[in-house]
Coordinates of C-alpha atoms and ligand atoms in Angstrom, one line a residue:
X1 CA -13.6 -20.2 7.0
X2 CA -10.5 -18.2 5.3
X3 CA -11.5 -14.8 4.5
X4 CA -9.1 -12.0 2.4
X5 CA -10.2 -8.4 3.1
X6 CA -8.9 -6.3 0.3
X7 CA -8.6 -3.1 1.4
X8 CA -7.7 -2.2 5.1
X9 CA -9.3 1.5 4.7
X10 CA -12.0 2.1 7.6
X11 CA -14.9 -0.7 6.3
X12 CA -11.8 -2.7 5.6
X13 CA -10.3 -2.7 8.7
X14 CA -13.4 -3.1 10.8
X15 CA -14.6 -5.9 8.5
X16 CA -11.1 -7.8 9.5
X17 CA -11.7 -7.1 13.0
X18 CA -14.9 -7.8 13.7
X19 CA -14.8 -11.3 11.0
X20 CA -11.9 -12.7 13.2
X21 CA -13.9 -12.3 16.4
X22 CA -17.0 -14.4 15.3
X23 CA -14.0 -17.2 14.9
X24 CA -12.5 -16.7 11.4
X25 CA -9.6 -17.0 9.5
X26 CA -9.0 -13.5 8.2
X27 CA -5.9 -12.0 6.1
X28 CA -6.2 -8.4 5.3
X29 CA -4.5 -7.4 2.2
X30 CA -3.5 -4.2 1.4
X31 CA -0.9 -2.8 -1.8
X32 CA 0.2 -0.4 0.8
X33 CA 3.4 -1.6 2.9
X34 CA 3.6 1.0 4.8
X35 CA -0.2 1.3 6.1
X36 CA 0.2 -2.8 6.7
X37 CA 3.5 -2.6 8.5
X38 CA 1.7 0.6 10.4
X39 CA -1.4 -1.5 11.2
X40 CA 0.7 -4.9 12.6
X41 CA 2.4 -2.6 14.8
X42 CA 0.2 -1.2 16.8
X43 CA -0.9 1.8 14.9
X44 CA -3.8 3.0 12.9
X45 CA -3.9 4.8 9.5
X46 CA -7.2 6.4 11.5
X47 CA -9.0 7.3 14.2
X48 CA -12.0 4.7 15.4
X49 CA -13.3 4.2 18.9
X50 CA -12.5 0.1 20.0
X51 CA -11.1 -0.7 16.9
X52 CA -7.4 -0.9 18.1
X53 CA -8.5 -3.5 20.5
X54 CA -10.4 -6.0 18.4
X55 CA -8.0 -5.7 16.1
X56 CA -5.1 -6.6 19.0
X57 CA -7.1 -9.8 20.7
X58 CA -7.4 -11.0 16.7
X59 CA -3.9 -11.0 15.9
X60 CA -3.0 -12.4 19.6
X61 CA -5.1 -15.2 19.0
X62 CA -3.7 -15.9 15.5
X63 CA -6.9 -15.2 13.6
X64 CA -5.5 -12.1 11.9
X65 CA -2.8 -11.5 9.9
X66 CA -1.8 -9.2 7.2
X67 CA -0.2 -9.3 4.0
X68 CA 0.8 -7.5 0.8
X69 CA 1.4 -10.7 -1.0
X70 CA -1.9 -11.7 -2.9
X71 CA -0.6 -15.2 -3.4
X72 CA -0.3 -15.9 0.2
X73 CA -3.7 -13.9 1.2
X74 CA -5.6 -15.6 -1.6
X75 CA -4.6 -19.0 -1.3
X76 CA -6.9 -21.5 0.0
X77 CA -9.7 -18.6 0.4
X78 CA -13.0 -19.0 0.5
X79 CA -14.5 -15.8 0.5
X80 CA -12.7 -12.4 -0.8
X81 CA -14.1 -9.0 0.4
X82 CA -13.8 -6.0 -1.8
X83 CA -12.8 -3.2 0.8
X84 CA -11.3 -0.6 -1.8
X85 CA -12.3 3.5 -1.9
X86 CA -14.4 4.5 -4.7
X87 CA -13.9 8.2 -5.0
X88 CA -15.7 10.1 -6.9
X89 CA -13.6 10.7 -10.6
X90 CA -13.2 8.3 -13.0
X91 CA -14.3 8.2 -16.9
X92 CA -17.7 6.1 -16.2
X93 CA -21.2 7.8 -16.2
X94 CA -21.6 7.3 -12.8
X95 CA -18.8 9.5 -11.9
X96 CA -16.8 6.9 -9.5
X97 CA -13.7 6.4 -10.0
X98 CA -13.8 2.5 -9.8
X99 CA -10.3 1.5 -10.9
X100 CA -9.2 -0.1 -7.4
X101 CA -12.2 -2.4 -7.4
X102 CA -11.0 -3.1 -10.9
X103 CA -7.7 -3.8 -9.9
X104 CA -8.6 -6.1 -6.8
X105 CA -10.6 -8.3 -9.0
X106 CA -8.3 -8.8 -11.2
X107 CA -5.8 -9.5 -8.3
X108 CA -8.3 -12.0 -7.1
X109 CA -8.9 -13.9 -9.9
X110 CA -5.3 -14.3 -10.8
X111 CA -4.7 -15.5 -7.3
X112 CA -7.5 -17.8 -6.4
X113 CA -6.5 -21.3 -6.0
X114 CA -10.2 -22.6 -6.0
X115 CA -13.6 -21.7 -6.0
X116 CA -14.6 -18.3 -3.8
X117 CA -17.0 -16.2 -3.2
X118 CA -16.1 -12.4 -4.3
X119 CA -18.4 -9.8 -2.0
X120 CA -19.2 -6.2 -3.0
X121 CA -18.5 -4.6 0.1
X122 CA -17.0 -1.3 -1.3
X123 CA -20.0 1.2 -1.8
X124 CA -21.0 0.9 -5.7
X125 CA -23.5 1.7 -8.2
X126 CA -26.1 -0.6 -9.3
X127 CA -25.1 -3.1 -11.4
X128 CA -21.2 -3.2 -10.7
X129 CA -22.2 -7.0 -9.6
X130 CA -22.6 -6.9 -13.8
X131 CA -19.5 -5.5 -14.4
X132 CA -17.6 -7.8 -11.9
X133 CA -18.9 -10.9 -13.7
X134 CA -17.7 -9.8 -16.8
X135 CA -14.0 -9.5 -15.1
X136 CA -14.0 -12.5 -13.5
X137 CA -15.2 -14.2 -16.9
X138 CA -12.2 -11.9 -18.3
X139 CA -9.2 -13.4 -15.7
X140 CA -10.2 -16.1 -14.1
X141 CA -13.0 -18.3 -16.2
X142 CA -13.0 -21.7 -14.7
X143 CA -12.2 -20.9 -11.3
X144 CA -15.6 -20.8 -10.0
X145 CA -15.4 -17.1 -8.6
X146 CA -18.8 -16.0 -7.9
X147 CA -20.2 -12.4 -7.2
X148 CA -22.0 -11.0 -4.1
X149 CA -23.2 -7.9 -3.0
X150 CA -23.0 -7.5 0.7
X151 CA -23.3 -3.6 1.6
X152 CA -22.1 -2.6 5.0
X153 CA -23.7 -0.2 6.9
X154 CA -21.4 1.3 9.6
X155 CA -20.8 5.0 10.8
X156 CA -17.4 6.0 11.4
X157 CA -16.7 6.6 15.3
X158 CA -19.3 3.8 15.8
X159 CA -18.1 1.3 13.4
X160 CA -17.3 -1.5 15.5
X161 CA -20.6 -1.5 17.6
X162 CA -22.3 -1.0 14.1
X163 CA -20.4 -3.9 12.6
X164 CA -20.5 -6.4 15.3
X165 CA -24.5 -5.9 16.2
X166 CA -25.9 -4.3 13.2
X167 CA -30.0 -3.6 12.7
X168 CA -29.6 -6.1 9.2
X169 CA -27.4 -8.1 7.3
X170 CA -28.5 -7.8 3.8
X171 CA -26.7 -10.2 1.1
X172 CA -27.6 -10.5 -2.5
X173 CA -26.1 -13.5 -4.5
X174 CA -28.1 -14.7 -8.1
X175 CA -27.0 -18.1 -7.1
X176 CA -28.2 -20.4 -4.1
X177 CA -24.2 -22.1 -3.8
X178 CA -22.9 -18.4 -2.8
X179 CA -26.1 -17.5 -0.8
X180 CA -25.6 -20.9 1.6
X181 CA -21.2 -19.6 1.8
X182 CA -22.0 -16.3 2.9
X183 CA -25.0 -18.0 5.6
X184 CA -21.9 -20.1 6.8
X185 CA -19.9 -16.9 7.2
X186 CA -22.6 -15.0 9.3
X187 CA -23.8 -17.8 11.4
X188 CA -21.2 -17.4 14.2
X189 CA -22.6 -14.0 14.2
X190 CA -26.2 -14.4 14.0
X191 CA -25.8 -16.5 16.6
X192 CA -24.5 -14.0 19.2
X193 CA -26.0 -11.1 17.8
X194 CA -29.5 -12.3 15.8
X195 CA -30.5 -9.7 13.6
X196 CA -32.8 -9.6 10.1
X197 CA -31.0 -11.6 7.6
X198 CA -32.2 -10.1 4.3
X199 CA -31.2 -12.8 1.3
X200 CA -32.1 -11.0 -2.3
X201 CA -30.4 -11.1 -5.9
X202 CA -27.6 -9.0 -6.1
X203 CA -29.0 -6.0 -7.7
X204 CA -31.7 -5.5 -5.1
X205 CA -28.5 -5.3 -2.5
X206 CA -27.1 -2.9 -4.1
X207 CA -29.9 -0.8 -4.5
X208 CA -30.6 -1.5 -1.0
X209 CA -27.5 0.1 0.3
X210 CA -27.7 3.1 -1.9
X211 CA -31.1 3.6 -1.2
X212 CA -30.5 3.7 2.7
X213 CA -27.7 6.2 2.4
X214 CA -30.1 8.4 0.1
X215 CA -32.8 8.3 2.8
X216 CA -31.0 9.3 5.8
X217 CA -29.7 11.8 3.5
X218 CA -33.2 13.5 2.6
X219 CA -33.5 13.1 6.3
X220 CA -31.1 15.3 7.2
X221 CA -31.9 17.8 4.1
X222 CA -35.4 17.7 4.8
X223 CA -34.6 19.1 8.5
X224 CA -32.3 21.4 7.3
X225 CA -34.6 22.9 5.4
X226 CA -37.2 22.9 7.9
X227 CA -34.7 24.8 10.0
X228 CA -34.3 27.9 7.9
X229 CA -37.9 28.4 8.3
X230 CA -38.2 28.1 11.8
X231 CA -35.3 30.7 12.0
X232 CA -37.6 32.7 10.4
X233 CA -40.8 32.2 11.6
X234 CA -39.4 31.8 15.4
X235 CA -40.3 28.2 15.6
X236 CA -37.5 25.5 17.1
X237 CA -36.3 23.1 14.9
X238 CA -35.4 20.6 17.5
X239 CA -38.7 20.4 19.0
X240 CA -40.4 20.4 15.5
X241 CA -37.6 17.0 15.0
X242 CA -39.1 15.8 18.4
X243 CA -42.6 16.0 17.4
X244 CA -41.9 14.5 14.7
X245 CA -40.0 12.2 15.8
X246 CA -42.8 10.9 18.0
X247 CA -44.5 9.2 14.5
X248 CA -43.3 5.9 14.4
X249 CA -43.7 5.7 10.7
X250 CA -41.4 9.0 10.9
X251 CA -38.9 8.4 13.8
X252 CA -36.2 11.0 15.5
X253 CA -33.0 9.3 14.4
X254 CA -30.9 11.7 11.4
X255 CA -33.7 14.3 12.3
X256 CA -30.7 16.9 13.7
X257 CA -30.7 19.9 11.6
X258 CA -27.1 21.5 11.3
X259 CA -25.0 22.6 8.9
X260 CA -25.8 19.3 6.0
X261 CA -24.2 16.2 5.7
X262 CA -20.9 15.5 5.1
X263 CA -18.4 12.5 5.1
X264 CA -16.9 10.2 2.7
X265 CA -20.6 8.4 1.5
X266 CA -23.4 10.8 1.6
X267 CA -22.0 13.5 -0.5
X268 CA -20.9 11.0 -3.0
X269 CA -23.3 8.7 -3.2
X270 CA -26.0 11.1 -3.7
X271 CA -23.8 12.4 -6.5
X272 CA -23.4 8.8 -7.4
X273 CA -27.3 7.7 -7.5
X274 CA -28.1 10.8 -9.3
X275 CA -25.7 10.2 -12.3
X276 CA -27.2 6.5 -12.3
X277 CA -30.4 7.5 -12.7
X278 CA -29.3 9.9 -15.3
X279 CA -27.6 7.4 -17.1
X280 CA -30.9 5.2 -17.0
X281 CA -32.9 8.2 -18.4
X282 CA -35.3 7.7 -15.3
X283 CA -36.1 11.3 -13.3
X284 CA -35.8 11.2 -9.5
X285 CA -36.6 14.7 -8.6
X286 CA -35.9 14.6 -5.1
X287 CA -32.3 12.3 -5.1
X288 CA -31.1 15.0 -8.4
X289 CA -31.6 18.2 -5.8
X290 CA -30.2 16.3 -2.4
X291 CA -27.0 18.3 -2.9
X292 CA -28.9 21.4 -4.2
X293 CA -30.6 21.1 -0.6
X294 CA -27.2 20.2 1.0
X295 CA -25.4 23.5 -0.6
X296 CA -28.1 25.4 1.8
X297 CA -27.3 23.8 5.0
X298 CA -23.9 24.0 3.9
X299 CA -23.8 28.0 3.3
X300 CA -25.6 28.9 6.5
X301 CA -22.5 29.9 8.6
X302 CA -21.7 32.5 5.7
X303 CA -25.4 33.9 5.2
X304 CA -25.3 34.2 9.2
X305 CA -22.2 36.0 8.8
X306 CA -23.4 38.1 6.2
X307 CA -26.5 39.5 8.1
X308 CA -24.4 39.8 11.8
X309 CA -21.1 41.9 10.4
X310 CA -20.5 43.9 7.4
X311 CA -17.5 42.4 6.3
X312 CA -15.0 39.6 7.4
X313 CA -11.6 41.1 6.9
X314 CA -9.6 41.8 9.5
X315 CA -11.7 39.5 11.6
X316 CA -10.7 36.3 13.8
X317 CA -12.9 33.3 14.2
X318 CA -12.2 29.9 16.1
X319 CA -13.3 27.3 14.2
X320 CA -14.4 24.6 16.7
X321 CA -14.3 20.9 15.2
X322 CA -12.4 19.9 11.9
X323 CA -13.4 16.3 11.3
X324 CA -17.1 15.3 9.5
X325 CA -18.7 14.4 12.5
X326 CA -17.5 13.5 16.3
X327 CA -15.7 10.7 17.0
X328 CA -13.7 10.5 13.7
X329 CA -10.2 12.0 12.1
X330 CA -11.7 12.4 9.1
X331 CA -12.0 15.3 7.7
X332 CA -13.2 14.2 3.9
X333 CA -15.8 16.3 2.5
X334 CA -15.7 17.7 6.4
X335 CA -18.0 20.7 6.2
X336 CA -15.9 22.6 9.2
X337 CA -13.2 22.7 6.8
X338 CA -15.5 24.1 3.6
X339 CA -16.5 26.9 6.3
X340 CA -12.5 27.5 6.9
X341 CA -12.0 27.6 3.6
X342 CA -14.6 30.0 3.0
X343 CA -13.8 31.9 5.8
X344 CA -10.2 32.5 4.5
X345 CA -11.3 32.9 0.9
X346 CA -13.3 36.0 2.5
X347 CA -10.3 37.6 3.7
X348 CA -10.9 36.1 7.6
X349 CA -8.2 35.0 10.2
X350 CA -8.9 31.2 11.5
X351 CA -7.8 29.2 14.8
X352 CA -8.5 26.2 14.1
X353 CA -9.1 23.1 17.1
X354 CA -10.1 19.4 17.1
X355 CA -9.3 16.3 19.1
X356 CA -8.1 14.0 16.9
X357 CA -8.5 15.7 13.0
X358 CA -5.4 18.1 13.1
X359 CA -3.5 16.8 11.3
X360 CA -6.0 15.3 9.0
X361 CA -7.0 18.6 8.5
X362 CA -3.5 20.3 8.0
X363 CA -3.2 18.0 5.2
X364 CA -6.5 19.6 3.1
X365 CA -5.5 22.7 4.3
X366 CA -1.7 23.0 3.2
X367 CA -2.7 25.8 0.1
X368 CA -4.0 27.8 3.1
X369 CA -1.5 28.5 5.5
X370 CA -0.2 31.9 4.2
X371 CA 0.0 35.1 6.1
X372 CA -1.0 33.6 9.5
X373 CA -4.6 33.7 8.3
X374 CA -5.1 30.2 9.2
X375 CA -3.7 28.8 13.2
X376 CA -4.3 25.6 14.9
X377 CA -4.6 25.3 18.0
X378 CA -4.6 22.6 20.4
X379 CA -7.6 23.6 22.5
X380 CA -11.1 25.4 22.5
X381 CA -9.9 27.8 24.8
X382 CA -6.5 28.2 22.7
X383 CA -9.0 28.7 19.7
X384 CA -11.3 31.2 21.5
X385 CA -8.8 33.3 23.4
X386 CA -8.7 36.7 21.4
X387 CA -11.3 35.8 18.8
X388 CA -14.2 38.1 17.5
X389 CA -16.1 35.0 16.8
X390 CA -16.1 31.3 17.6
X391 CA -18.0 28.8 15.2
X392 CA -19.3 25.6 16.6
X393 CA -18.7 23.3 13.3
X394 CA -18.6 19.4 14.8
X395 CA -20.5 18.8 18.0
X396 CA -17.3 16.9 19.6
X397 CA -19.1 16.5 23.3
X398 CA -16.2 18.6 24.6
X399 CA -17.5 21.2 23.2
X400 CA -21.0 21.2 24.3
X401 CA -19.5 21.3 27.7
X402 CA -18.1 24.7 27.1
X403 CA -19.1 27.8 29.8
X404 CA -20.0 30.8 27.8
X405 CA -18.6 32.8 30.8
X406 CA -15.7 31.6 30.6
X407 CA -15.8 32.1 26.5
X408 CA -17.0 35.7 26.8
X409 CA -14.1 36.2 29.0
X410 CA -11.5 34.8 26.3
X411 CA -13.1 36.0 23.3
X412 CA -12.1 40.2 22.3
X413 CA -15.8 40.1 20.1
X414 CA -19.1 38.9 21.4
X415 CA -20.4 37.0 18.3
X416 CA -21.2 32.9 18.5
X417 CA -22.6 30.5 15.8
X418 CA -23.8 27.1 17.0
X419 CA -24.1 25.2 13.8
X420 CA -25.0 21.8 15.4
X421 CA -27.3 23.1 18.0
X422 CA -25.6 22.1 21.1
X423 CA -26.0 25.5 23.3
X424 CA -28.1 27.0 25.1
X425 CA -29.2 30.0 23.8
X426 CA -30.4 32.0 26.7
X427 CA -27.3 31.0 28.7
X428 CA -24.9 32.5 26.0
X429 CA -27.4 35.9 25.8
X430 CA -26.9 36.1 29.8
X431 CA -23.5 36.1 29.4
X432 CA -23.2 39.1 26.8
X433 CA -22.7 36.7 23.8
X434 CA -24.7 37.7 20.8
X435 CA -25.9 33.9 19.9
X436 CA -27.2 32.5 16.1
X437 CA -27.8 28.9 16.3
X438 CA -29.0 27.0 13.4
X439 CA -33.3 26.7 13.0
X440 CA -33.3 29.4 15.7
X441 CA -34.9 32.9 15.5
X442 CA -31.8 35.3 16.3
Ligands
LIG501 C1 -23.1 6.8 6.6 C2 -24.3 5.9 7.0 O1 -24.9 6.4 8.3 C3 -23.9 4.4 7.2 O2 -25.0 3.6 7.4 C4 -23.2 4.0 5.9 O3 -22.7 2.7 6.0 C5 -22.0 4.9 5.6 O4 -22.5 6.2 5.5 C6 -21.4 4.4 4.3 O5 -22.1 4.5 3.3 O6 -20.3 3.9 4.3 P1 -21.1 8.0 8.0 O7 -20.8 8.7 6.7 O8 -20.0 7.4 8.8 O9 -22.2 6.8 7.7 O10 -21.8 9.0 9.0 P2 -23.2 9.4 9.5 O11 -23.2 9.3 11.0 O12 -24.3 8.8 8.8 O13 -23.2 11.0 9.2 C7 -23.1 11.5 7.9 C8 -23.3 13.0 7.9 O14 -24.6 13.4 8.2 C9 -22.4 13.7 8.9 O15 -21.9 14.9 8.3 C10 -23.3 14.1 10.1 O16 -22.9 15.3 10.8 C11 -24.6 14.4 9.3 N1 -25.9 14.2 10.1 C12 -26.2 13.0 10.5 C13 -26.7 15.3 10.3 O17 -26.4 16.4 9.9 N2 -27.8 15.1 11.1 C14 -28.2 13.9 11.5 O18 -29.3 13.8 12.2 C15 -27.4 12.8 11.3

């Protein structure tokens, strides 16, 4: 089959990868030159474990190619994929800025030469499927363009494995012609890979998807908060997560506590699912306070600060970890960069270290570099050497690895927050360290 990714962002990009390896005929379309003349040779616009490589064997083989001409991508197509961002903005009640999707619809009706299939893959609201008919009826009446939601599921740094062998493929369609297309386009996969194949209408697709990413939020925010009281009460949080854990009906996975979740989905589409139950007039106590419960988790390297020193001028804190999460350069809504910020908003010096999000990061950061408050540095111990404090912010496995001998030796001051809960306490105390680790009694 012909497929035209539009969009070669992260889901983009993956989608093409993974697509051409299950045997398909895949163009990826981008408006940006640059990115596509980056992508065909040899680079990345980002940072993703295994992607490069799928990505190399498909355009080898002659199953991939890219384009910013949408008259040569669409032509002949038989399924379009919308990959576009959906940041948060826009004029719409739901607060996403949805002019890109917009835009590629209208690019693919113009350019269809015959009947397609059009798949939601960019994360939407409810109802967009709605809205997309009502374009397509706009541009491109008679062409037999037909709307599906198809929501992908992967987690940067794991994106491939998450793509190629996911736990479901869930496809909405309000029609039985596009449901049996999209069945052709998976069966190559399903095939090598079987997994749940969840056919629904459209709407309960997209609700799917958002309702996924709103559970493994509360997930994590429920933790969280569990973790501030077993700082208090001297319990430990990761053993509560175990126990728990243990409950089938409850299971360990996205039971970490740490310092909230952050990313490109979570914090938006919790925003995002609020605003549409708002515009719905239906309540939903617990999605409308998921950021509330978020802000906590978020704010726990400054409340620590606040009860271990009396103020934060004049002192220097490495930073470790820029990007979201491991395994990533991405550093949108990264929480390791909130805590720089705030860090440097309360008059402290930073060094700054990551693997790969540097220069991701010095991006965000550009208003910040003044007065030599704010240093990268290219290695933990760089970071560490002549700090009064080093902040564990992204639990990079590098990092985990760290002797606090070694760090007590660098560092001038003795103070260390774990905010992911990769130390071990006792072996930090031993060393002369004065240790705070997230859902742990100091
Ligand atoms: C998330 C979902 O996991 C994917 O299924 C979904 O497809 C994707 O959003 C999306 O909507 O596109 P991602 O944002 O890449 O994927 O990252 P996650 O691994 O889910 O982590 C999100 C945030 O939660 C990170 O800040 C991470 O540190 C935090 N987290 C995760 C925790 O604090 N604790 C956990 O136990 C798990």
């Amino acid at each position: 089959m012909k497929v035209v990714v539009i969009g070669t962002g992260h889901v983009g990009l993956v989608t093409v990868a993974t697509l051409a390896s299950f045997g398909h005929e895949v163009v990826g379309y981008d408006i940006d030159q640059d990115k596509i003349d980056e992508i065909v040779g040899g680079g990345s616009p980002f940072y993703e474990p295994g992607l490069g490589d799928l990505l190399d064997e498909g355009l080898s083989q002659g199953r991939i190619t890219f384009t910013t001409d949408p008259a040569k991508a669409l032509t002949g197509a038989d399924v379009a994929m919308l990959c576009v961002p959906t940041p948060t903005g826009g004029f719409n009640a739901v607060g996403l800025d949805l002019s890109m999707v917009q835009a590629a619809v209208k690019t693919v009706a113009t350019h269809a030469t015959g009947p397609l299939v059009l798949v939601e893959k960019s994360t939407v609201p409810p109802g967009t499927g709605d809205r997309l008919d009502q374009l397509i009826a706009m541009y491109a009446k008679d062409k037999g363009i037909t709307v599906v939601s198809n929501p992908e599921f992967l987690r940067e740094g794991q994106a491939v494995m998450d793509t190629l062998q996911p736990d479901r493929i869930i496809v909405g369609a309000n029609d039985e012609a596009s449901h049996e297309v999209m069945r052709r386009l998976y069966e190559p996969q399903l095939i090598a890979h079987p997994c749940p194949y969840l056919a629904t209408n459209r709407a309960t697709a997209e609700i799917i998807k958002q309702a996924s990413n709103a559970f493994l939020s509360t997930k994590i925010s429920f933790i969280n908060e569990i973790a501030a009281l077993c700082e208090v009460v001297g319990a430990d949080v990761t053993a509560v997560a175990d126990g728990m854990g243990h409950d089938q009906r409850i299971g360990r996975a996205f039971l970490n506590a740490g310092l909230g979740f952050g990313g490109s989905c979570f914090p938006k589409d919790t925003l995002g699912l609020d605003a549409v139950f708002q515009a719905h007039q239906v309540n939903a106590p617990i999605i409308s306070n998921l950021s509330w419960s978020n802000d906590e988790a978020k704010s726990w390297v400054m409340r620590t600060l606040d009860k271990a020193v009396m103020a934060l001028g004049g002192m220097t804190f490495a930073v470790l970890g820029a990007s979201f999460k491991p395994h990533t350069d991405d550093v949108r809504d990264s929480i390791a960069l909130f805590i720089v910020e705030s860090l440097l908003d309360a008059g402290a010096k930073v060094r700054l270290t990551d693997p790969v999000a540097l220069p991701k990061a010095k991006a965000v950061l550009e208003d910040y570099v003044r007065d030599d408050h704010l240093v990268y540095c290219e290695s933990a111990q760089e970071a560490i050497t002549g700090a009064d404090g080093v902040i564990l912010a992204t639990e990079w496995p590098e990092y985990a690895d760290l002797n606090p001998v070694d760090m007590a030796r660098w560092m001038v001051g003795t103070l260390v927050l774990d905010g992911r809960i990769q130390w071990d306490g006792e072996a930090f105390e031993a060393a002369g360290l004065t240790f705070y680790q997230v859902g742990r009694k100091p």
